[in-house]
């Protein structure tokens, strides 16, 4: 065994398998010394030349956390309670500061204090965020190639390691494994491609828990490769209100199926115990944000007295070891407060009744933007909002960047420092369990081969195929033509992908088959007053386009890509088409493979599709499967067999 002390700024990677009581973990240090005790090595994170309990990976988690919290200043602990945004960019690794020295270094591609500065951005806040505000949980929704992404993460960790106590950064990201990026993460897709942009309808439609577990494993593998440690998800809101505009992020209308799929995903992502090769989940949106009144607005309602149904996935997630949840922006009728201000919802239900042992984080900017929602509290000072939220049980504030407000509340005697210690202890679980105190760094070269590897991409493509639901088929599918190469009229389909199956016709009356991929989204409509209501009927302009194509006599296949809400499909759609699919943001290649019989469709609806807007309006927001005479029942799906 090579036992070496490494100087600040150098890399130490020790893969040591010891035969004694403990197994030496891999260590990597760039701004601290490696110190030895007996036959083991440790990082001297606070640079005092001694082994402190929080630096000793042999000690129990609680002892390490208690010691670290005791060493932290109030300002450092307050910084942990914030979860702001700072994103990697395609053309920038890290900008530490905007001083003259840094500007010169960026211009000359030089290093300053061991930090290589490649390009500065106006939004660069690394010095402020890490050294001055003490943030150690940062949302990175940026997009960059795997090597650049990994290098950016490493540079940020170098800054954190060089700080007073050397506390590493825990980087989170919203879901980023869609076939195409959208929602919270936008840009080129470098990660392996799975169904749905940010939700789980597609993977649930497969009814394949083994594949869902693989999805969790791949998410963890690719996140960790570039220096990400937590996914802000999965979303486990249950789709009992078809009009809610965040439905497409969910798993299912069935709480039981949601729980089953969540369990499989967490088995892959977190495993039996979170460690250096796994990630943490942040389940959202507490306490189950599906049943919004009328599908919109600020209030969760339970006209069917069915809150317990919406808690089923949460109980599963907590039992599987979830250590973080995100509260939504909504208000709750229990105490007419916003979820993030409700002591009943956070402390009584989540902590006391469900036994949650992690940390509650607000949704992004829920404190500064939404307030407490109750009329008599609208407009109260921001400090009072933070005070209310912390006293309700919230530990962390998504998107906010003002930890000095927490320090003020403690100095004013409005919040005891012991409450801040509790929040810090809950949050630091993440960093220790993930192994970041021992090695927060990643291998940029390895990231290039891990992210979107052939294995991961094939798994994602299989999931896309299994997610596609065949709703109707007059017998025209799977499509084949024994004659010459067929002519295809396409809309909403990439011509390069379609040209692998036939020639592209300019007009539908020149084609042997028309393939039309359309969006389900219709938006809102006036209700006769100055207000609007959620309308989930199929867009009229889209139906008109489909009818015009069908009027030429060409057989028509329609793929309805589900977006945001559920959808009410018109009878006319079935009378003019030969086949209809429902898809969840998959690649065109996957759709074409199914249409032309390379894959037999196996997808099943993870919800029921209502037959009319009247049925939607008459159902209860919190009750599943209560739409009168649904067009398609939960679990429906055809195949070619």
Coordinates of C-alpha atoms in Angstrom, one line a residue, residues 8 19 97 122 146 211 272 311 327 335-336 391 400 460-461 469 477 480 489 504 524 557 560 578 591 595 614:
X8 CA -2.8 21.4 -1.5
X19 CA -8.0 -6.4 5.9
X97 CA -14.8 35.9 -9.0
X122 CA -22.2 37.7 -15.8
X146 CA -20.1 15.1 -20.0
X211 CA -37.0 -1.6 -16.3
X272 CA -30.4 -0.4 -0.1
X311 CA -50.2 9.6 1.0
X327 CA -43.4 21.1 -0.7
X335 CA -55.2 25.5 8.3
X336 CA -55.7 27.7 5.2
X391 CA -41.4 27.0 12.7
X400 CA -33.7 31.6 -2.4
X460 CA -33.7 3.9 -22.6
X461 CA -34.8 3.0 -26.1
X469 CA -49.9 2.9 -26.0
X477 CA -51.1 -1.8 -38.4
X480 CA -46.3 -3.2 -44.5
X489 CA -46.9 11.8 -45.7
X504 CA -41.4 11.4 -48.1
X524 CA -57.4 27.6 -21.2
X557 CA -52.1 7.1 -38.1
X560 CA -51.2 12.0 -29.6
X578 CA -57.0 4.0 -39.0
X591 CA -42.9 5.4 -32.9
X595 CA -46.0 1.5 -36.6
X614 CA -68.8 17.4 -18.4

